[in-house]
Coordinates of C-alpha atoms and ligand atoms in Angstrom, one line a residue:
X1 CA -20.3 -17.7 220.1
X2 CA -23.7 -18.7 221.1
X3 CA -25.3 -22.2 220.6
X4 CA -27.0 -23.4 218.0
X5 CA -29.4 -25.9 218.0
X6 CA -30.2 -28.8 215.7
X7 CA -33.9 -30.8 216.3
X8 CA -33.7 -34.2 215.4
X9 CA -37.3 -35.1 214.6
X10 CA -38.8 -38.8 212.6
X11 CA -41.1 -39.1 210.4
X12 CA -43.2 -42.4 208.8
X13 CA -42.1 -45.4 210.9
X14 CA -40.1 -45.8 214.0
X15 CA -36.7 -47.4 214.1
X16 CA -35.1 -45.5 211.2
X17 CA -32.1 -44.8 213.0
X18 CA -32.9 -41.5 214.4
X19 CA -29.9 -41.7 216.9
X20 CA -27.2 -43.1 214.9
X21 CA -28.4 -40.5 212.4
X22 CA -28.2 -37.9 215.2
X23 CA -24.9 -39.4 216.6
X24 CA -23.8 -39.2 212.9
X25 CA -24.7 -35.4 213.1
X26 CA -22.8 -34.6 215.8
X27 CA -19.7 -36.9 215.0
X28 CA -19.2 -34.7 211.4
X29 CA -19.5 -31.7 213.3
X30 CA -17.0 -32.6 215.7
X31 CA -14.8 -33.6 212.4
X32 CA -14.6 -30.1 211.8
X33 CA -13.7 -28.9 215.1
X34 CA -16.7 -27.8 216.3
X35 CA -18.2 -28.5 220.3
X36 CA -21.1 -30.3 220.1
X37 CA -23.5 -31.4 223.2
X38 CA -26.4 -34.9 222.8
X39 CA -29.5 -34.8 224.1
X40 CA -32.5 -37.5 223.8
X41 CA -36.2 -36.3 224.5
X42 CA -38.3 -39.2 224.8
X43 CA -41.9 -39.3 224.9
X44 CA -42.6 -42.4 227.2
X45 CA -44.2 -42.0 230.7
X46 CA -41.5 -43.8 232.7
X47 CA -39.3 -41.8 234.5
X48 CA -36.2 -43.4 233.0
X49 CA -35.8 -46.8 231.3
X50 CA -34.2 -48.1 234.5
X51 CA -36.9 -50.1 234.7
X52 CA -37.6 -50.9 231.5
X53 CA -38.1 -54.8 230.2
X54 CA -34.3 -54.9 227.9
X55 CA -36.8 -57.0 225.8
X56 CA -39.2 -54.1 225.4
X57 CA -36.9 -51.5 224.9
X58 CA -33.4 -53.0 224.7
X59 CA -30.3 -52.5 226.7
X60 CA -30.7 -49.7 229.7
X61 CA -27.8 -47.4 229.2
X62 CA -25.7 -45.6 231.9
X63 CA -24.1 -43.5 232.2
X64 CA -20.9 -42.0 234.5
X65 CA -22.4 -39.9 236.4
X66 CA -25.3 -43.1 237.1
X67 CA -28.3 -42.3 235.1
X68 CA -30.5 -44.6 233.5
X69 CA -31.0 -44.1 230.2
X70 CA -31.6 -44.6 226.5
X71 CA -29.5 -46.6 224.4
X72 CA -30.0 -44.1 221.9
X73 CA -27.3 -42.3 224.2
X74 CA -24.5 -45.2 223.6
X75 CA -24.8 -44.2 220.2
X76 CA -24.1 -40.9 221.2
X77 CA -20.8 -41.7 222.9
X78 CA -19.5 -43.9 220.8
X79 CA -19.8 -41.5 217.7
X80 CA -19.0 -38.0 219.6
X81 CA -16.9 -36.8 222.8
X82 CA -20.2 -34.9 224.1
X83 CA -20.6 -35.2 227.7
X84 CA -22.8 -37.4 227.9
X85 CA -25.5 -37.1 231.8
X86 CA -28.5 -36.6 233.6
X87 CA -29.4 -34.0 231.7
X88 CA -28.7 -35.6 228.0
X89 CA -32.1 -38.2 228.5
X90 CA -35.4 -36.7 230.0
X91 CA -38.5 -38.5 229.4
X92 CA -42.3 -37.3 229.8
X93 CA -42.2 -38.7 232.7
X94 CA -39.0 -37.1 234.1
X95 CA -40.8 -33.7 233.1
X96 CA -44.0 -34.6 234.4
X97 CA -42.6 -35.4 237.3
X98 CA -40.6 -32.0 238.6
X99 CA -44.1 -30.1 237.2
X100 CA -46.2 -31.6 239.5
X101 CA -43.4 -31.4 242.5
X102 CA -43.4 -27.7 241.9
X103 CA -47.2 -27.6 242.3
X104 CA -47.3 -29.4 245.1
X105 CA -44.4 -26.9 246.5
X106 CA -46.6 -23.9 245.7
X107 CA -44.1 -22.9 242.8
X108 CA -46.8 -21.7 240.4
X109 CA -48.2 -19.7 243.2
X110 CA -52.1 -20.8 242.7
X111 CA -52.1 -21.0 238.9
X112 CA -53.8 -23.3 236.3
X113 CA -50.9 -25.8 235.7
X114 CA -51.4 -26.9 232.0
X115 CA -49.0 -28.3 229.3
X116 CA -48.7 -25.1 227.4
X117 CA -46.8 -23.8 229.1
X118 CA -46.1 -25.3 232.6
X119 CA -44.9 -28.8 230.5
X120 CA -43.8 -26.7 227.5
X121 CA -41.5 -24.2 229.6
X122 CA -39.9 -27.3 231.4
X123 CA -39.0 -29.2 228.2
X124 CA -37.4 -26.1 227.5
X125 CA -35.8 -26.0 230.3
X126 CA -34.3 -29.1 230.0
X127 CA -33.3 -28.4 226.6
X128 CA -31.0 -25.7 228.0
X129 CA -30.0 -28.1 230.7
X130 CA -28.5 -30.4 228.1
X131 CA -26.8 -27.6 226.2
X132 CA -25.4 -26.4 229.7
X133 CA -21.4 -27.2 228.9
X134 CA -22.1 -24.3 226.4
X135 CA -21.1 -26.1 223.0
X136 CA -20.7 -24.9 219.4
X137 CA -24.0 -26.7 218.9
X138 CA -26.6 -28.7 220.8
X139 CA -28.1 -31.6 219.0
X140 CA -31.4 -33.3 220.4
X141 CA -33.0 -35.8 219.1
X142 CA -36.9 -36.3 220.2
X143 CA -38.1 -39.6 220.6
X144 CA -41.3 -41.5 218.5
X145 CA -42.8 -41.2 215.2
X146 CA -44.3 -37.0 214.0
X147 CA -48.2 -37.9 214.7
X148 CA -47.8 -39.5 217.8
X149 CA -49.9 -38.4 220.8
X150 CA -47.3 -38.5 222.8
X151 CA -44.7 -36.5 221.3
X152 CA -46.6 -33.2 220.9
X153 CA -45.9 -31.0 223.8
X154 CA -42.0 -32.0 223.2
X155 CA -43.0 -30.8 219.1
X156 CA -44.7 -27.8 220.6
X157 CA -42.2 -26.8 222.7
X158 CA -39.3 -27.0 220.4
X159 CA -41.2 -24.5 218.1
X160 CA -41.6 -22.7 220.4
X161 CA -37.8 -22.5 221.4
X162 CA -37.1 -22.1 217.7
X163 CA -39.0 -18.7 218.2
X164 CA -37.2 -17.9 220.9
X165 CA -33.6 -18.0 219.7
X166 CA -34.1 -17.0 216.2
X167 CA -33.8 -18.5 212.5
X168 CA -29.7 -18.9 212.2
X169 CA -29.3 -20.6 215.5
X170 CA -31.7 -23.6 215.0
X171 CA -32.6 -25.9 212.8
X172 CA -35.0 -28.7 212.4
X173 CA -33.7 -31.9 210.6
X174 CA -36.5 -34.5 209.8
X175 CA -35.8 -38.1 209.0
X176 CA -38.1 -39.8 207.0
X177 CA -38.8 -42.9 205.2
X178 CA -39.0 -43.8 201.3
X179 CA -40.6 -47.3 200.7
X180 CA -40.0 -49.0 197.7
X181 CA -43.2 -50.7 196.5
X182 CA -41.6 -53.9 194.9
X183 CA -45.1 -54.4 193.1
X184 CA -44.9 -51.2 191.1
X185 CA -41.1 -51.3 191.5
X186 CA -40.5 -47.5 192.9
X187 CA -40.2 -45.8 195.7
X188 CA -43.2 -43.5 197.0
X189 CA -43.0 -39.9 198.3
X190 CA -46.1 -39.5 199.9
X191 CA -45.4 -40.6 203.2
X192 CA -42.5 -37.9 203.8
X193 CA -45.3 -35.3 202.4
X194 CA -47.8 -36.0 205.2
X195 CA -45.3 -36.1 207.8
X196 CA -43.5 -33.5 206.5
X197 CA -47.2 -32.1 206.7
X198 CA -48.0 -32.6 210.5
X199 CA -44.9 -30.7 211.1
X200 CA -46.0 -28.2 209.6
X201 CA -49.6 -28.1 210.9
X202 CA -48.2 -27.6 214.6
X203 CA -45.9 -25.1 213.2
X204 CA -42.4 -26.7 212.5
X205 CA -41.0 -25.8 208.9
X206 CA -38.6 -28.6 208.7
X207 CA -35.2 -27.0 207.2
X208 CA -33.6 -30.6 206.1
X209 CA -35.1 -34.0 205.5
X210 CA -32.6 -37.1 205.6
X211 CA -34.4 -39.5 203.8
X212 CA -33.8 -43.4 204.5
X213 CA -34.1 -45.4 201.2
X214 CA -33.5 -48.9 199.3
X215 CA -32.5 -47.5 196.5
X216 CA -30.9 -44.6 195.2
X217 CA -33.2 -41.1 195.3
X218 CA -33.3 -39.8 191.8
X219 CA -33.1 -36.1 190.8
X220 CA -37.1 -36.1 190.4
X221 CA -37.8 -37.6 193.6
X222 CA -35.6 -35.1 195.6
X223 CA -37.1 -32.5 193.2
X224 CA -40.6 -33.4 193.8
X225 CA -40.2 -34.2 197.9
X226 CA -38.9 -30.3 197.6
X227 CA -41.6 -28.8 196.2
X228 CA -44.2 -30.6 198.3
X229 CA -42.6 -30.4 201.6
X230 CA -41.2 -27.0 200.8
X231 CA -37.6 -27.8 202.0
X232 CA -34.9 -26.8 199.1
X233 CA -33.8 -29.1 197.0
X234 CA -30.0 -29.6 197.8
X235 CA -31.4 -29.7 201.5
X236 CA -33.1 -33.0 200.8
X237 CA -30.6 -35.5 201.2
X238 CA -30.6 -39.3 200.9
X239 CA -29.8 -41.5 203.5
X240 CA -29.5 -45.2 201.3
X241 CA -29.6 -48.2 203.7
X242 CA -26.0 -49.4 204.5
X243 CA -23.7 -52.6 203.3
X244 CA -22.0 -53.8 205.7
X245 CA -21.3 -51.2 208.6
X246 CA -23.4 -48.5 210.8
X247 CA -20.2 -47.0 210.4
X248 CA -20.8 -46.3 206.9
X249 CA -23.4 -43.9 207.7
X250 CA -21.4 -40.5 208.6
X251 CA -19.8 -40.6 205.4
X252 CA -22.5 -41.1 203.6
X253 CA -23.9 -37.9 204.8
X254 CA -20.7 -36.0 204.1
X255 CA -21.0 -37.0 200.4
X256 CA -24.8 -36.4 200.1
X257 CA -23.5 -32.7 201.5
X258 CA -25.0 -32.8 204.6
X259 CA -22.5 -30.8 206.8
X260 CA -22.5 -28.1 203.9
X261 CA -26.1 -27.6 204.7
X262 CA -25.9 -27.2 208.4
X263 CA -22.9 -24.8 208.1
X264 CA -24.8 -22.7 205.8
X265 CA -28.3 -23.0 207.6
X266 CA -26.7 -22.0 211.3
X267 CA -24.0 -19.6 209.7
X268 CA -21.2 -21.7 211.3
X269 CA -17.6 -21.9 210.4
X270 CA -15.7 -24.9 211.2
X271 CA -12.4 -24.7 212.9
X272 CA -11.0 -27.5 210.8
X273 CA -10.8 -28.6 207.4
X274 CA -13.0 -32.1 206.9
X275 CA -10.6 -35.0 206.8
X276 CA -12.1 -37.8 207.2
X277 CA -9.3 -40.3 205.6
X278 CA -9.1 -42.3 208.5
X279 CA -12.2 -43.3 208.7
X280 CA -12.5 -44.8 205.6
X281 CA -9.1 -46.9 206.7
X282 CA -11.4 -48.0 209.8
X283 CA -14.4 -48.9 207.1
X284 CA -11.8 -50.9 204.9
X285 CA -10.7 -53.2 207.3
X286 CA -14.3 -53.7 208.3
X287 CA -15.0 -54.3 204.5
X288 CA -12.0 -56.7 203.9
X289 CA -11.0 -58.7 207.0
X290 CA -8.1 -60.8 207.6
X291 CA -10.5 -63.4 208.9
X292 CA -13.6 -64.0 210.9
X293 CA -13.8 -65.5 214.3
X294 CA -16.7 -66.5 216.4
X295 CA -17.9 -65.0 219.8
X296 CA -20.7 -66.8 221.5
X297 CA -22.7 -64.6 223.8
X298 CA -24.7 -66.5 226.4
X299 CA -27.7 -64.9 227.8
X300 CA -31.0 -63.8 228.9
X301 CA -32.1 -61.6 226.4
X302 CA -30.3 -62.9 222.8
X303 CA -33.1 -62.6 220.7
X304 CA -33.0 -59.2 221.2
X305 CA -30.3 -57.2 219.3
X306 CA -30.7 -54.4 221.3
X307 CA -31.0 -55.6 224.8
X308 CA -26.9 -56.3 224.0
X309 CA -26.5 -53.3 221.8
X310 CA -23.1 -52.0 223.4
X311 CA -21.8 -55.8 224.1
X312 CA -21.8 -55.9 220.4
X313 CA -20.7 -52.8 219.6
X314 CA -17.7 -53.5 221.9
X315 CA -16.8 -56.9 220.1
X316 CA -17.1 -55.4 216.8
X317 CA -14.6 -52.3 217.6
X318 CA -12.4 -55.0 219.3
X319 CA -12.6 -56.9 216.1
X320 CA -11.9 -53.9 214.1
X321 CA -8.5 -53.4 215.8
X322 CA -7.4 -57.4 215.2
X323 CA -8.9 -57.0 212.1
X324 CA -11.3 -59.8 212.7
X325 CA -14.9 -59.5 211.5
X326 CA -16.8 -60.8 215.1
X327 CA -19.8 -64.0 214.2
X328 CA -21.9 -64.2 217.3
X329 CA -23.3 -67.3 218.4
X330 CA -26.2 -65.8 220.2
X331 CA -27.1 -68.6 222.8
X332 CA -30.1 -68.5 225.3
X333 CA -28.3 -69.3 228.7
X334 CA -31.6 -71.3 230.1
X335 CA -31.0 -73.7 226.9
X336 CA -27.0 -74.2 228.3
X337 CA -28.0 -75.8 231.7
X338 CA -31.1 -78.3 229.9
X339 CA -29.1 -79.3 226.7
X340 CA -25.5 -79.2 227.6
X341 CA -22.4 -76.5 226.9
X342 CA -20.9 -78.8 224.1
X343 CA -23.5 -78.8 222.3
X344 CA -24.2 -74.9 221.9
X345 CA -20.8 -74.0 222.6
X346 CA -18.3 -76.2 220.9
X347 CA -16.2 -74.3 218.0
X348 CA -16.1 -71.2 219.2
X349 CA -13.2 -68.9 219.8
X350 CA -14.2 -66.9 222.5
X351 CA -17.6 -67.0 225.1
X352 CA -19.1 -63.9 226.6
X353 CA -21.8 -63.7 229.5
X354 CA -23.1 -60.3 229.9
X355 CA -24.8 -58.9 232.8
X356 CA -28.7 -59.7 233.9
X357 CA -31.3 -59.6 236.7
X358 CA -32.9 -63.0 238.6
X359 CA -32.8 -66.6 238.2
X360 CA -33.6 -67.5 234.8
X361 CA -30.5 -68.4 232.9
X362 CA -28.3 -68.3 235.9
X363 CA -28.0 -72.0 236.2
X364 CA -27.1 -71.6 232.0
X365 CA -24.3 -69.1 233.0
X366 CA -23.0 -70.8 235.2
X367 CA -22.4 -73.9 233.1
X368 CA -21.2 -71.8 230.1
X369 CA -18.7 -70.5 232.4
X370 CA -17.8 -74.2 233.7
X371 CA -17.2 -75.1 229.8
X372 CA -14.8 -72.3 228.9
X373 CA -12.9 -72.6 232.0
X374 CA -12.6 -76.2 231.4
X375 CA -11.9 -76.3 227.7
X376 CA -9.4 -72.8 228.0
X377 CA -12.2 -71.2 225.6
X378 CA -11.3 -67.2 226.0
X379 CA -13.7 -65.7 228.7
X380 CA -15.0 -62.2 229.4
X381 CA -17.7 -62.2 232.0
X382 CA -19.6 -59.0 232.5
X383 CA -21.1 -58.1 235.8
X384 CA -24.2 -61.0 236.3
X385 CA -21.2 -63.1 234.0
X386 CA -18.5 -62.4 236.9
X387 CA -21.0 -63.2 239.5
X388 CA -21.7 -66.7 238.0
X389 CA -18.3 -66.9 237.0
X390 CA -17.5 -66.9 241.1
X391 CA -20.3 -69.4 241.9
X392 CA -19.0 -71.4 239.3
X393 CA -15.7 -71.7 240.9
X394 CA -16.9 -71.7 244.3
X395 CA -18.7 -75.1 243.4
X396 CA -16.7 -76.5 241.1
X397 CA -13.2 -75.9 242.0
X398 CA -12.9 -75.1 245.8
X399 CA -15.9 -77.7 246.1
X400 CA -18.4 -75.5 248.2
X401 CA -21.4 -77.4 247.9
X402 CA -24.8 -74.9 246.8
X403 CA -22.8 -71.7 246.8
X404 CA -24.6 -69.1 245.0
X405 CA -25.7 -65.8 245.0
X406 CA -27.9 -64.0 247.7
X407 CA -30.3 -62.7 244.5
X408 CA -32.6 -65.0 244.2
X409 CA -31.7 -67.5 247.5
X410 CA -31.8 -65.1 250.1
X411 CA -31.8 -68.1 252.2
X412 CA -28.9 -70.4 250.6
X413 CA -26.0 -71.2 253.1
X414 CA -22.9 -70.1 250.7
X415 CA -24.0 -67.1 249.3
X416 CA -20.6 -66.3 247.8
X417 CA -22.5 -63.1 246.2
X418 CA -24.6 -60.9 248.7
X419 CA -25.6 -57.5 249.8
X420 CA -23.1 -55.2 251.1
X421 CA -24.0 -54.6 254.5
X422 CA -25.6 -51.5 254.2
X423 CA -27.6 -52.4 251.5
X424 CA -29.0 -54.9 253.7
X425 CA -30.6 -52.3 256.1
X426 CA -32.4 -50.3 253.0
X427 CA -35.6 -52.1 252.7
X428 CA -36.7 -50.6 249.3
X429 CA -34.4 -52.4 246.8
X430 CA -34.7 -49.9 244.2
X431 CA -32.6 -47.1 246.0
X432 CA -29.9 -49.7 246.7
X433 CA -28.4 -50.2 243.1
X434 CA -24.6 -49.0 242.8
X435 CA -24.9 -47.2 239.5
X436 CA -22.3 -45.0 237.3
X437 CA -18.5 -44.7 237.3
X438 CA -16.5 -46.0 240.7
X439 CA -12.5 -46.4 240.8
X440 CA -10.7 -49.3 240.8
X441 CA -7.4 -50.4 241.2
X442 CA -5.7 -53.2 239.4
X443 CA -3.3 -55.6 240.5
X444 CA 0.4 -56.2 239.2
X445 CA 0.8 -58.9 236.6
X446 CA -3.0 -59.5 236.1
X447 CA -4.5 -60.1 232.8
X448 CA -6.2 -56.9 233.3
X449 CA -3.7 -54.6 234.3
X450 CA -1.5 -55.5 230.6
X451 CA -4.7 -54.7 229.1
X452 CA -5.5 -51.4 231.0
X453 CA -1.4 -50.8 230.7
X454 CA -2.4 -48.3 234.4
X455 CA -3.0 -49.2 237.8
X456 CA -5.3 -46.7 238.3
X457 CA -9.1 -47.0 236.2
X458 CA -12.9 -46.1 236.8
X459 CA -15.5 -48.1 234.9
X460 CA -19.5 -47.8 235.3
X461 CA -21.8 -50.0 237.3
X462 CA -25.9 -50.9 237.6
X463 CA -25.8 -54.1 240.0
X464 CA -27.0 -54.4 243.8
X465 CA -25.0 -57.3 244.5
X466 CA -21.2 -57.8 244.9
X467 CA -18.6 -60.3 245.7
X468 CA -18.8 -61.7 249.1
X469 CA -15.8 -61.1 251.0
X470 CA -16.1 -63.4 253.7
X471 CA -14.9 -66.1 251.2
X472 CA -12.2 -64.2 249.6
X473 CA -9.9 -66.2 251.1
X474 CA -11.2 -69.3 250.5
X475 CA -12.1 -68.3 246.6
X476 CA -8.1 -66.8 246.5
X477 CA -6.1 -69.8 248.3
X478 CA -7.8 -72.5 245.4
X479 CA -6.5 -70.2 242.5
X480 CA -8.6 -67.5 241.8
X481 CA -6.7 -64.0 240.8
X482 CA -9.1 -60.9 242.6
X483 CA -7.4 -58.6 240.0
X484 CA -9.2 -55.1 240.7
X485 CA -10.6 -54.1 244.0
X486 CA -12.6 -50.3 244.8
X487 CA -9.9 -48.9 246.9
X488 CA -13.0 -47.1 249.0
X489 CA -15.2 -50.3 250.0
X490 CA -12.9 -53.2 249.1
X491 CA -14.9 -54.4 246.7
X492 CA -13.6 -57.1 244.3
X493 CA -14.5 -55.9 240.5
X494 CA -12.1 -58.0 238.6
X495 CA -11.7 -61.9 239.0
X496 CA -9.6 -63.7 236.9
X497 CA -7.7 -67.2 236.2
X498 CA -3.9 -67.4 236.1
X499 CA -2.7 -67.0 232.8
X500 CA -0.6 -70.6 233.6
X501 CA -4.0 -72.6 234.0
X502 CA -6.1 -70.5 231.3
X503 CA -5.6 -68.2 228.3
X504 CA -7.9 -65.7 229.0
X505 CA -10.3 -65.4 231.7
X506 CA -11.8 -62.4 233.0
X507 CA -15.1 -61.4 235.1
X508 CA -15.5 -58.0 235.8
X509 CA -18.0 -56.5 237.9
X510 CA -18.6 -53.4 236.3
X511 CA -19.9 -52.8 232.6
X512 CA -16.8 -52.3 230.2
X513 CA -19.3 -51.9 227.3
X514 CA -20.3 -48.7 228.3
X515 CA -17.2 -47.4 227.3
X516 CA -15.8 -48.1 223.7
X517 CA -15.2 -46.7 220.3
X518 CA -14.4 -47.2 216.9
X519 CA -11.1 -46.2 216.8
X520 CA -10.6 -47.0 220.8
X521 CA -11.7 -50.3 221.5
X522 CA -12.0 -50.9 224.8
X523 CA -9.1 -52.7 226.6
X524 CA -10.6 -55.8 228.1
X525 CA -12.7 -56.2 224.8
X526 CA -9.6 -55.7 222.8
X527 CA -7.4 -58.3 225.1
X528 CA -10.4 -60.8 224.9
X529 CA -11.3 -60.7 221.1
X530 CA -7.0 -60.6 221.1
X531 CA -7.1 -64.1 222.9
X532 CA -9.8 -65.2 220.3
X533 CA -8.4 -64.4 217.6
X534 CA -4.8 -66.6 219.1
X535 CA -7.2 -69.0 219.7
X536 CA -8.5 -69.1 216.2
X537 CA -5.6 -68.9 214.3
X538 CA -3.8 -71.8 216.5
X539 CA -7.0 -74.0 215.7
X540 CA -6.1 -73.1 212.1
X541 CA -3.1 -74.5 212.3
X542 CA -3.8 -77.8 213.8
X543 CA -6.4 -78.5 211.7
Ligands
LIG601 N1 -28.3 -59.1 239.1 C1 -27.0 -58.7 239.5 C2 -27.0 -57.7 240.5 O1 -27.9 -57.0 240.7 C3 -26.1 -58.3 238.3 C4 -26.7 -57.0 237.6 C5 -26.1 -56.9 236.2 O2 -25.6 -57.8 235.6 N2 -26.2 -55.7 235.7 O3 -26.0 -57.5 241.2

């Protein structure tokens, strides 16, 4: 069977939820047995978000195979099995980029190079790129708003791959905004017309609009948003705001007879009957849980949702399996170290510190760490959060005076965290960053290895610094538990405290969050909400 393609395109406003309603798409095709692949097209000049402010754009995803990218695409894996890589994220600058290195090669042999259709040609390149594993159907979602400068030559050259493959193996899905006017007390149309409009004027007859609303769409408004978008009416489907749960999304969809319209559009049969049953199990137990706990997250970028987007994620799926709805305590770190850890800590049931770059809030991990391993509060430290997690002991319990890490005093005397040594020879920093999926083994009777239940794992990294090894020893003999170690370059990726002296207490080097689901929490996130929850419900008691 050949693949079909499905355009994700937005209309009206930006952050409508393009790529959870994309991820969405995919995730009921999957439901019916169908192969689907993800791709994100975004129209920013940066090469890849890698270095992107998190506060700017939110978390940088990555991926196993070590790309940078989008967080658009941890939607993606949480909600489908595509395989998710290099080629799922390009950006304008990513295209730009291999362009002009094929000019300066000589590859266009002397001609004009212009965006139709040197630019155009390589989006559609890469559009094939990310349909490459040959699935059922290749979903990609392009970036921005429909009107956008930007987005154009990634608009043009979907049209124009839309010519190329023919009407029943593409389609264009548009997602578009209804406001609801509280003065007048409706919701108004026109805004899907006119972007339903630009579509059209560069040539893209949108064949489904999702619609994001309030309120319920009536009859007349899907009616009238048919006739003046010229899209038919069943194939103008609401997309109402959710309750409680992202998760609620997908089968919303299903019931506003979404998958029947992309089976029928792109002539597909599915393999599989729909049964979505145990989804709505997973959405009850978010609905109506046994009880609430609360997770405080210390760190740089907290006012941010999305510069933690898969942290969260993680806790909630954790939650979802110890049927515990997750309260985060979102806590600036910098605030930790100048008012204290009691007072923005105490009551809580578990403490995380996800990962982060330089010296702001390090001094605030570090104490947050010092207060849950002194008051047995459950601890899961994530990459920057196992670093501080080692200075903290290095200073506090086996009493080496200043230790720290190498990342921002290069010229400190215990620099428990450094450079490999190799790194140290590369002079430009930015090559130097271990990034993507490395092995590790675990050690018997570690915290970890119950919670893995294997010896054998391989979790995904973005950090240039690592856990000295010239103090293992010293770090070891006072009490601390190196629980995972790369087998290849001995590097320690899992600390943690002995179960004896603290509940739960785990640092890892890698990025665990990278790496969850709904239905398949991740391990460490499930052990650590696990010990939260014991922690909550013991606290009940005593009380
Ligand atoms: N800044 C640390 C390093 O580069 C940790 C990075 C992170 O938390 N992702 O090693």
């Amino acid at each position: 069977m050949t693949t079909k393609h499905i355009f994700v395109t937005g209309g009206v406003v930006s952050s409508l939820g393009k790529g959870l309603t994309a991820a969405a798409i995919g995730w009921l095709l999957e439901r019916m047995g169908l192969r689907v692949s993800m791709q994100k097209l975004d129209p920013y000049i940066n090469v890849d978000p890698g270095t992107m402010s998190p506060f700017q754009h939110g978390e940088v995803y990555v991926t196993d195979d070590g790309t940078e990218a989008d967080l658009d695409l941890g939607h993606y894996e949480r909600f489908t099995h595509a395989l998710i890589d290099r080629n799922s994220n390009f950006t304008t600058g990513k295209i730009y980029r291999s362009v002009i290195q094929k000019e300066r090669r000589g590859d266009y042999l002397g001609s004009t190079v212009q965006v139709i259709p040197h630019i155009t040609d390589e989006i559609k390149a890469a559009i094939r790129l990310g349909a490459s594993s040959q699935p059922d159907v290749a979903i990609t979602e392009i970036g921005g708003t429909i009107g956008d400068i930007e987005s154009l030559p990634f608009c043009e050259a979907i049209r124009q791959f839309s010519l190329e493959v023919g009407p029943k193996d593409c389609i264009f899905i548009h997602l578009t905004l209804l406001p609801f006017l509280r003065a007048s007390g409706e919701m108004k149309t026109k805004p899907t017309q006119q972007s339903v409009g630009k579509l059209r004027e560069i040539g893209i007859q949108p064949d489904i609009l999702i619609c994001r609303t309030e309120k319920p769409m009536t009859e007349e408004m899907a009616a009238k948003i048919s006739l003046f978008c010229n899209v038919r009416k069943e194939a103008v489907i609401e997309e109402r705001d959710v309750d409680f749960s992202i998760y609620e999304v997908p089968v919303n969809l299903i019931k506003a007879g979404l998958h029947e319209r992309i089976l029928e559009r792109l002539d597909l049969t599915p393999r599989r009957e729909l049964d979505v049953s145990d989804w709505y199990e997973l959405l009850e137990t978010v609905k109506s849980p046994e009880r609430t706990i609360e997770i405080a997250v210390a760190g740089k970028y907290v006012e941010l949702h999305d510069a933690y987007k898969s942290i969260y994620e993680s806790l909630h799926h954790a939650g979802i399996a110890h049927s515990s709805k997750i309260r985060l305590r979102k806590v600036a770190a910098e605030q930790v170290a100048s008012e204290g850890a009691e007072k923005l800590l105490a009551g809580v049931d578990g403490i995380l510190v996800p990962g982060g770059f330089g010296e702001r809030g390090f001094e605030g991990k570090i104490a947050t760490i010092r207060y849950a391993r002194e008051q047995g509060i459950p601890f899961l430290g994530i990459c920057y959060g196992m670093q501080a997690a080692v200075v903290d002991f290095a200073r506090h319990v086996c009493g080496i005076e200043g230790a720290t890490t190498a990342e921002y005093a290069p010229d400190a005397p215990h620099q428990v965290i450094n450079l490999m040594e190799e790194q140290k020879k590369v002079s430009d920093l930015g090559g130097t960053m271990r990034l993507g999926a490395f092995d590790c083994t675990l050690a018997e009777g570690t915290i970890s290895r119950a919670c893995y239940g294997t010896e054998q794992i391989s979790e995904r990294h973005r950090h240039r610094f690592e856990f000295n090894n010239d103090y293992r020893d010293q770090l070891t003999s006072n009490g601390l538990v190196v629980a995972g170690v790369n087998p290849k370059l001995d590097l320690v990726e899992i600390v943690e405290l002995p179960q004896d002296q603290h509940p739960w207490f785990v640092g890892v080097q890698f990025h665990p969050e990278y790496k969850t689901r709904p239905q398949e929490p991740h391990p460490l996130f499930r052990g650590f909400v696990g010990a939260a929850v014991a922690r909550h419900k013991e606290r009940d008691q005593g009380s």
